Amino acid sequence: MSLSSEPSAEQWAAAVAAVRSAGPDDEVQLICHVNPDGDALGSMLGFGLGLRRLGFTRLRATFPGEFVVPDPYAALPGSDLLVPEAEAFDDPRLILVFDVASESRLGGLAGLLTAAPCSVVLDHHASNTGFGMVRLVDPRAAATSVVAEQLLARLGVPLDQEIAECLYVALATDTGSFKFDMTTAAVHELAARLIATGIRPGEISRRVFDSRPFGAMKLTGEVLGRAVLEPGAAGGRGMVWTYATLADLERHAQPPYVLDTLIDPVRSVADADVSVVVKQVAAGEWSVSLRSKGAVDVSGVAVAQGGGGHRLAAGFTGYGEVGEVVDGVRRLLDAFLN
Ligand code: 5GP
Ligand code: MN
């Protein structure tokens, strides 16, 4: 399924009804995607705090896989809601899902969603596969937190500083600090309303964007040093790529999430439209980040490889040697452009 429009009035009403159908003592499980980023955690925790303000008492938030919250997001308000995947409610009354484009991004939690009597999916990926009972998927939204804020407003939850900080982190990370194409006037208006609660954007940005261990900087230097520019790739629009292995992480004693922002310096290379970072997850398994400056729909490449994302920012899991993974991307780019 490919979506091009925002949720309908019926879908908003169904989402409000779904939340209101649960009582304050019902178990409500919030879930975001594997290897959560700022939007996944920020929209989930901001919404969780909103439910707390509505009187819900049995709230848990989780994500599949290893229970590691990246340092930049460790101090987010509402972090007390977070539990490891194994401690999710067994049989929640309501499940809310944040920033998840496909069920594969739910890992072992996908079954919980299928079994739940009621589920609401909040997302903004055009590639969203259309799972869950009530779907609030707005591919024009700059972040899932935009959708989360709209649902909170419809539920009558006023913004406070804690909710605002979560939603602001989500908005700032998914817009690349208000730089990407999705950064509309409405995005700035939302940011203004969030900042008006009294949150400190400078302090938040330093914590989220401008703070990392020395080892992460050294690792970044090495990985960027081995980048390859292929001017003829992507139909002559150019591709720049690099990779990082588990051994690289180990050598610098860094956790995998420090590689999440590595795509940013790579995609800034002016000589290439397409940028690719291939990050080892396990032996023969790689998490691939794709970006385009506009000439190529990289979500098509990602979807063809079993992944997903947005037109200009997408990803998938690749298998084999790093060279084979990059070969696959190169071939698909050629296929899409010819
Ligand atoms: P990133 O490169 O920052 O990890 O991801 C870029 C975009 O692609 C995000 O919107 C993310 O949700 C999506 N994405 C990344 N990896 C995958 C994947 O394996 N499957 C799907 N469906 N989407 C992905
Ligand atoms: Mn997002």
Coordinates of C-alpha atoms and ligand atoms in Angstrom, one line a residue:
M1 CA 0.0 0.0 0.0
S2 CA 1.2 3.5 -0.8
L3 CA -0.4 6.4 0.9
S4 CA -0.5 10.0 -0.3
S5 CA -3.1 11.7 1.9
E6 CA -3.6 12.5 5.6
P7 CA -5.9 10.5 7.9
S8 CA -9.6 11.0 7.3
A9 CA -12.1 12.5 9.8
E10 CA -13.3 8.9 10.4
Q11 CA -9.8 7.6 11.2
W12 CA -9.2 10.5 13.7
A13 CA -12.6 9.8 15.3
A14 CA -11.8 6.0 15.4
A15 CA -8.5 6.7 17.1
V16 CA -10.1 9.0 19.7
A17 CA -12.8 6.4 20.3
A18 CA -10.1 3.6 20.6
V19 CA -8.3 5.6 23.4
R20 CA -11.5 6.5 25.2
S21 CA -12.7 2.9 25.0
A22 CA -10.0 2.0 27.5
G23 CA -10.5 2.8 31.2
P24 CA -7.9 4.4 33.4
D25 CA -7.0 1.0 35.0
D26 CA -6.8 -0.9 31.7
E27 CA -3.4 -2.0 30.5
V28 CA -2.1 0.2 27.6
Q29 CA 1.0 -0.8 25.7
L30 CA 3.0 1.7 23.6
I31 CA 5.5 0.3 21.1
C32 CA 8.0 2.0 18.7
H33 CA 10.4 0.6 16.2
V34 CA 13.5 -1.5 16.7
N35 CA 16.7 0.5 17.2
P36 CA 14.5 3.5 18.2
D37 CA 15.5 7.0 17.0
G38 CA 14.4 10.4 18.3
D39 CA 11.0 10.4 16.6
A40 CA 10.2 6.8 17.7
L41 CA 11.0 7.4 21.3
G42 CA 9.9 11.1 21.5
S43 CA 6.5 10.5 19.9
M44 CA 5.9 7.4 22.0
L45 CA 7.0 8.9 25.3
G46 CA 5.3 12.2 24.6
F47 CA 2.0 10.4 23.9
G48 CA 2.5 8.1 26.9
L49 CA 2.8 11.2 29.1
G50 CA -0.4 12.6 27.5
L51 CA -2.2 9.4 28.4
R52 CA -0.9 9.7 32.0
R53 CA -2.4 13.2 32.1
L54 CA -5.7 11.7 31.1
G55 CA -5.6 9.4 34.1
F56 CA -4.3 6.2 32.7
T57 CA -2.3 4.4 35.3
R58 CA -1.1 1.2 33.7
L59 CA 1.1 2.3 30.9
R60 CA 4.2 0.6 29.5
A61 CA 6.4 1.7 26.5
T62 CA 8.8 -0.6 24.7
F63 CA 10.5 -1.5 21.5
P64 CA 11.8 -4.8 20.1
G65 CA 15.3 -6.1 20.4
E66 CA 18.1 -5.2 22.8
F67 CA 16.9 -2.8 25.4
V68 CA 19.3 0.0 24.7
V69 CA 18.2 3.6 24.7
P70 CA 20.7 5.8 22.9
D71 CA 22.4 8.2 25.2
P72 CA 21.0 11.3 23.5
Y73 CA 17.5 10.2 24.4
A74 CA 18.2 8.7 27.8
A75 CA 17.0 11.8 29.7
L76 CA 13.7 12.1 27.8
P77 CA 10.7 12.8 30.1
G78 CA 8.5 9.7 30.4
S79 CA 11.5 7.4 30.3
D80 CA 10.1 5.7 33.4
L81 CA 7.5 4.2 31.1
L82 CA 10.1 2.3 29.2
V83 CA 10.4 -1.5 29.8
P84 CA 12.4 -4.2 27.9
E85 CA 10.4 -6.1 25.3
A86 CA 10.1 -9.1 27.6
E87 CA 8.3 -6.9 30.2
A88 CA 5.6 -5.7 27.8
F89 CA 2.0 -6.5 28.9
D90 CA 1.0 -10.0 27.9
D91 CA -2.6 -9.1 27.0
P92 CA -3.0 -5.3 26.8
R93 CA -6.5 -3.7 26.3
L94 CA -5.0 -1.2 23.8
I95 CA -1.8 -1.0 21.8
L96 CA -0.4 2.2 20.3
V97 CA 2.3 2.0 17.7
F98 CA 4.7 4.8 16.8
D99 CA 6.9 5.5 13.8
V100 CA 6.7 1.9 12.5
A101 CA 6.5 1.5 8.7
S102 CA 6.0 -2.2 8.6
E103 CA 5.4 -5.1 11.0
S104 CA 8.9 -6.4 10.4
R105 CA 10.1 -3.3 12.5
L106 CA 8.1 -4.7 15.4
G107 CA 10.3 -7.8 15.7
G108 CA 8.9 -10.2 18.4
L109 CA 6.2 -7.7 19.3
A110 CA 4.3 -8.1 16.0
G111 CA 2.3 -11.0 17.5
L112 CA 1.2 -8.9 20.5
L113 CA -0.3 -6.4 18.0
T114 CA -2.2 -9.1 16.1
A115 CA -3.7 -10.5 19.3
A116 CA -4.7 -7.1 20.8
P117 CA -8.4 -6.3 20.9
C118 CA -7.6 -2.7 19.8
S119 CA -4.6 -1.1 18.2
V120 CA -3.8 2.4 16.8
V121 CA -0.9 3.0 14.5
L122 CA 0.6 6.5 14.4
D123 CA 3.1 6.9 11.6
H124 CA 4.3 9.1 8.7
H125 CA 6.0 6.7 6.3
A126 CA 4.6 6.6 2.7
S127 CA 5.7 3.0 2.6
N128 CA 3.5 2.1 5.7
T129 CA 2.2 -1.4 4.9
G130 CA -1.2 -0.8 6.5
F131 CA -1.2 -3.0 9.6
G132 CA -3.1 -2.4 12.9
M133 CA -6.8 -1.7 13.4
V134 CA -6.9 2.1 13.4
R135 CA -4.4 3.8 11.2
L136 CA -3.2 7.3 11.5
V137 CA -0.6 7.4 8.8
D138 CA 0.2 10.8 7.4
P139 CA 3.0 10.7 4.8
R140 CA 3.0 14.5 4.7
A141 CA 3.8 14.8 8.4
A142 CA 7.5 15.6 9.0
A143 CA 7.6 13.3 12.0
T144 CA 5.3 10.8 13.8
S145 CA 5.3 13.4 16.6
V146 CA 3.2 15.6 14.4
V147 CA 0.5 12.9 14.3
A148 CA 0.9 12.2 18.0
E149 CA 0.4 15.9 18.8
Q150 CA -2.8 16.1 16.7
L151 CA -4.2 13.1 18.5
L152 CA -3.3 14.5 21.9
A153 CA -5.1 17.7 20.9
R154 CA -8.2 15.8 19.8
L155 CA -8.1 14.0 23.2
G156 CA -8.1 17.3 25.0
V157 CA -4.6 16.9 26.4
P158 CA -2.8 20.3 26.8
L159 CA 0.9 20.5 26.0
D160 CA 3.1 20.8 29.0
Q161 CA 6.9 21.0 29.2
E162 CA 7.5 17.3 29.5
I163 CA 5.2 16.3 26.6
A164 CA 6.6 19.2 24.6
E165 CA 10.2 18.2 25.1
C166 CA 9.5 14.7 23.9
L167 CA 7.6 15.9 20.8
Y168 CA 10.3 18.6 20.1
V169 CA 13.1 16.0 20.2
A170 CA 11.1 13.9 17.8
L171 CA 10.4 16.8 15.4
A172 CA 13.9 18.2 15.5
T173 CA 15.6 14.8 14.8
D174 CA 13.2 13.8 12.0
T175 CA 13.6 17.1 10.2
G176 CA 17.4 17.2 10.6
S177 CA 17.1 20.2 12.9
F178 CA 14.4 21.8 10.7
K179 CA 16.4 21.5 7.5
F180 CA 14.6 18.8 5.4
D181 CA 12.0 19.4 2.8
M182 CA 9.2 18.4 5.1
T183 CA 10.0 21.5 7.3
T184 CA 6.8 23.4 6.5
A185 CA 5.3 26.5 8.1
A186 CA 3.1 24.2 10.1
V187 CA 6.2 22.4 11.4
H188 CA 7.6 25.7 12.7
E189 CA 4.2 26.6 14.1
L190 CA 4.2 23.3 16.0
A191 CA 7.8 24.0 17.2
A192 CA 6.8 27.4 18.4
R193 CA 3.9 26.0 20.4
L194 CA 6.2 23.4 21.9
I195 CA 8.9 26.0 22.8
A196 CA 6.2 28.3 24.3
T197 CA 5.7 25.7 27.1
G198 CA 9.2 26.8 28.3
I199 CA 11.5 24.0 27.0
R200 CA 15.1 25.0 26.2
P201 CA 15.9 24.2 22.5
G202 CA 19.6 25.1 22.9
E203 CA 20.1 22.8 25.9
I204 CA 18.0 20.0 24.2
S205 CA 20.0 20.3 20.9
R206 CA 23.3 20.2 22.7
R207 CA 22.2 17.0 24.4
V208 CA 20.7 15.4 21.4
F209 CA 22.9 16.5 18.5
D210 CA 26.1 17.9 19.8
S211 CA 27.3 15.5 22.4
R212 CA 29.2 12.2 21.8
P213 CA 32.0 10.2 23.3
F214 CA 35.6 10.7 22.0
G215 CA 35.6 7.1 20.7
A216 CA 32.5 7.8 18.6
M217 CA 34.3 10.7 16.9
K218 CA 37.4 8.6 16.2
L219 CA 35.2 5.8 14.8
T220 CA 33.4 8.3 12.6
G221 CA 36.8 9.5 11.3
E222 CA 37.8 6.0 10.3
V223 CA 34.5 5.1 8.7
L224 CA 34.4 8.4 6.7
G225 CA 38.0 7.9 5.7
R226 CA 37.1 4.7 3.8
A227 CA 34.2 6.2 1.9
V228 CA 34.0 5.5 -1.9
L229 CA 32.7 8.0 -4.5
E230 CA 31.2 6.4 -7.6
P231 CA 30.3 9.3 -10.0
G232 CA 28.9 7.0 -12.7
A233 CA 26.5 5.2 -10.3
A234 CA 22.7 6.0 -10.0
G235 CA 22.5 6.8 -13.7
G236 CA 25.4 9.3 -13.5
R237 CA 24.0 11.2 -10.5
G238 CA 26.6 9.6 -8.4
M239 CA 26.7 7.5 -5.3
V240 CA 28.9 7.8 -2.2
W241 CA 29.1 4.9 0.3
T242 CA 30.9 3.6 3.3
Y243 CA 30.5 0.8 5.8
A244 CA 31.2 0.1 9.5
T245 CA 31.7 -3.4 11.0
L246 CA 31.1 -4.8 14.5
A247 CA 34.9 -4.9 14.8
D248 CA 35.0 -1.1 14.2
L249 CA 32.6 -0.6 17.0
E250 CA 34.5 -3.0 19.3
R251 CA 37.9 -1.3 18.6
H252 CA 36.4 2.0 19.7
A253 CA 34.2 0.5 22.5
Q254 CA 31.1 2.1 21.0
P255 CA 27.5 0.9 20.9
P256 CA 25.8 0.5 17.4
Y257 CA 23.6 3.6 17.7
V258 CA 26.6 5.9 17.4
L259 CA 26.5 5.0 13.7
D260 CA 22.9 6.2 13.3
T261 CA 24.0 9.8 12.4
L262 CA 26.9 8.7 10.2
I263 CA 24.8 9.1 7.1
D264 CA 24.7 12.9 7.7
P265 CA 28.3 13.7 6.8
V266 CA 28.1 11.2 3.9
R267 CA 25.0 12.6 2.4
S268 CA 26.6 16.1 2.5
V269 CA 29.0 15.1 -0.3
A270 CA 28.1 17.4 -3.2
D271 CA 29.4 15.0 -5.9
A272 CA 26.7 12.4 -5.4
D273 CA 22.9 12.3 -5.3
V274 CA 22.7 9.0 -3.4
S275 CA 24.5 8.2 -0.2
V276 CA 24.7 4.8 1.5
V277 CA 26.0 3.7 4.9
V278 CA 26.2 -0.1 5.5
K279 CA 26.3 -1.0 9.2
Q280 CA 27.0 -4.5 10.3
V281 CA 24.4 -5.9 12.7
A282 CA 25.7 -9.5 12.8
A283 CA 27.8 -11.9 10.7
G284 CA 26.5 -11.4 7.2
E285 CA 23.8 -9.0 8.2
W286 CA 23.8 -5.3 7.6
S287 CA 21.5 -2.3 8.3
V288 CA 21.6 -0.1 5.3
S289 CA 20.8 3.6 5.3
L290 CA 20.0 5.3 2.0
R291 CA 19.6 9.0 1.2
S292 CA 18.9 11.0 -1.9
K293 CA 19.2 14.7 -2.6
G294 CA 16.1 14.5 -4.8
A295 CA 16.9 12.8 -8.1
V296 CA 16.2 9.3 -6.9
D297 CA 13.4 7.7 -4.9
V298 CA 15.5 5.6 -2.5
S299 CA 12.4 4.2 -0.7
G300 CA 11.8 2.2 -3.9
V301 CA 15.3 0.6 -3.5
A302 CA 14.6 -0.1 0.2
V303 CA 11.2 -1.6 -0.4
A304 CA 12.6 -3.8 -3.2
Q305 CA 15.1 -5.1 -0.6
G306 CA 12.4 -5.7 2.0
G307 CA 12.8 -2.4 3.8
G308 CA 11.0 0.9 3.6
G309 CA 11.1 4.6 4.5
H310 CA 10.6 7.9 2.7
R311 CA 11.4 9.1 -0.8
L312 CA 14.7 10.7 0.2
A313 CA 15.5 8.7 3.3
A314 CA 15.0 4.9 3.5
G315 CA 16.6 1.8 4.8
F316 CA 16.6 -2.0 4.7
T317 CA 18.4 -5.1 6.1
G318 CA 21.0 -6.5 3.7
Y319 CA 22.7 -9.9 3.7
G320 CA 26.1 -11.3 2.6
E321 CA 29.4 -9.4 2.2
V322 CA 29.4 -5.6 2.3
G323 CA 30.3 -5.6 -1.4
E324 CA 27.3 -7.7 -2.3
V325 CA 25.0 -5.4 -0.3
V326 CA 26.3 -2.3 -2.1
D327 CA 26.2 -4.2 -5.5
G328 CA 22.5 -4.8 -4.8
V329 CA 21.9 -1.1 -4.2
R330 CA 23.9 -0.1 -7.3
R331 CA 21.9 -2.5 -9.5
L332 CA 18.5 -1.4 -8.2
L333 CA 19.4 2.2 -8.7
D334 CA 20.3 1.5 -12.3
A335 CA 17.1 -0.5 -12.7
F336 CA 15.0 2.4 -11.3
L337 CA 16.8 5.1 -13.4
N338 CA 16.9 3.3 -16.7
Ligands
5GP1 P1 17.7 5.3 8.8 O1 18.6 5.3 7.6 O2 17.8 6.6 9.5 O3 17.9 4.2 9.7 O4 16.3 5.2 8.3 C1 15.8 6.1 7.3 C2 14.3 5.8 7.1 O5 14.1 4.5 6.6 C3 13.5 5.8 8.4 O6 12.3 6.4 8.1 C4 13.3 4.4 8.7 O7 12.0 4.2 9.4 C5 13.3 3.7 7.4 N1 14.0 2.4 7.5 C6 15.3 2.1 7.9 N2 15.5 0.8 7.9 C7 14.4 0.2 7.6 C8 14.0 -1.2 7.5 O8 14.8 -2.1 7.7 N3 12.7 -1.4 7.2 C9 11.8 -0.4 7.0 N4 10.5 -0.8 6.7 N5 12.1 0.9 7.1 C10 13.4 1.2 7.4
MN2 MN 9.9 9.2 12.0

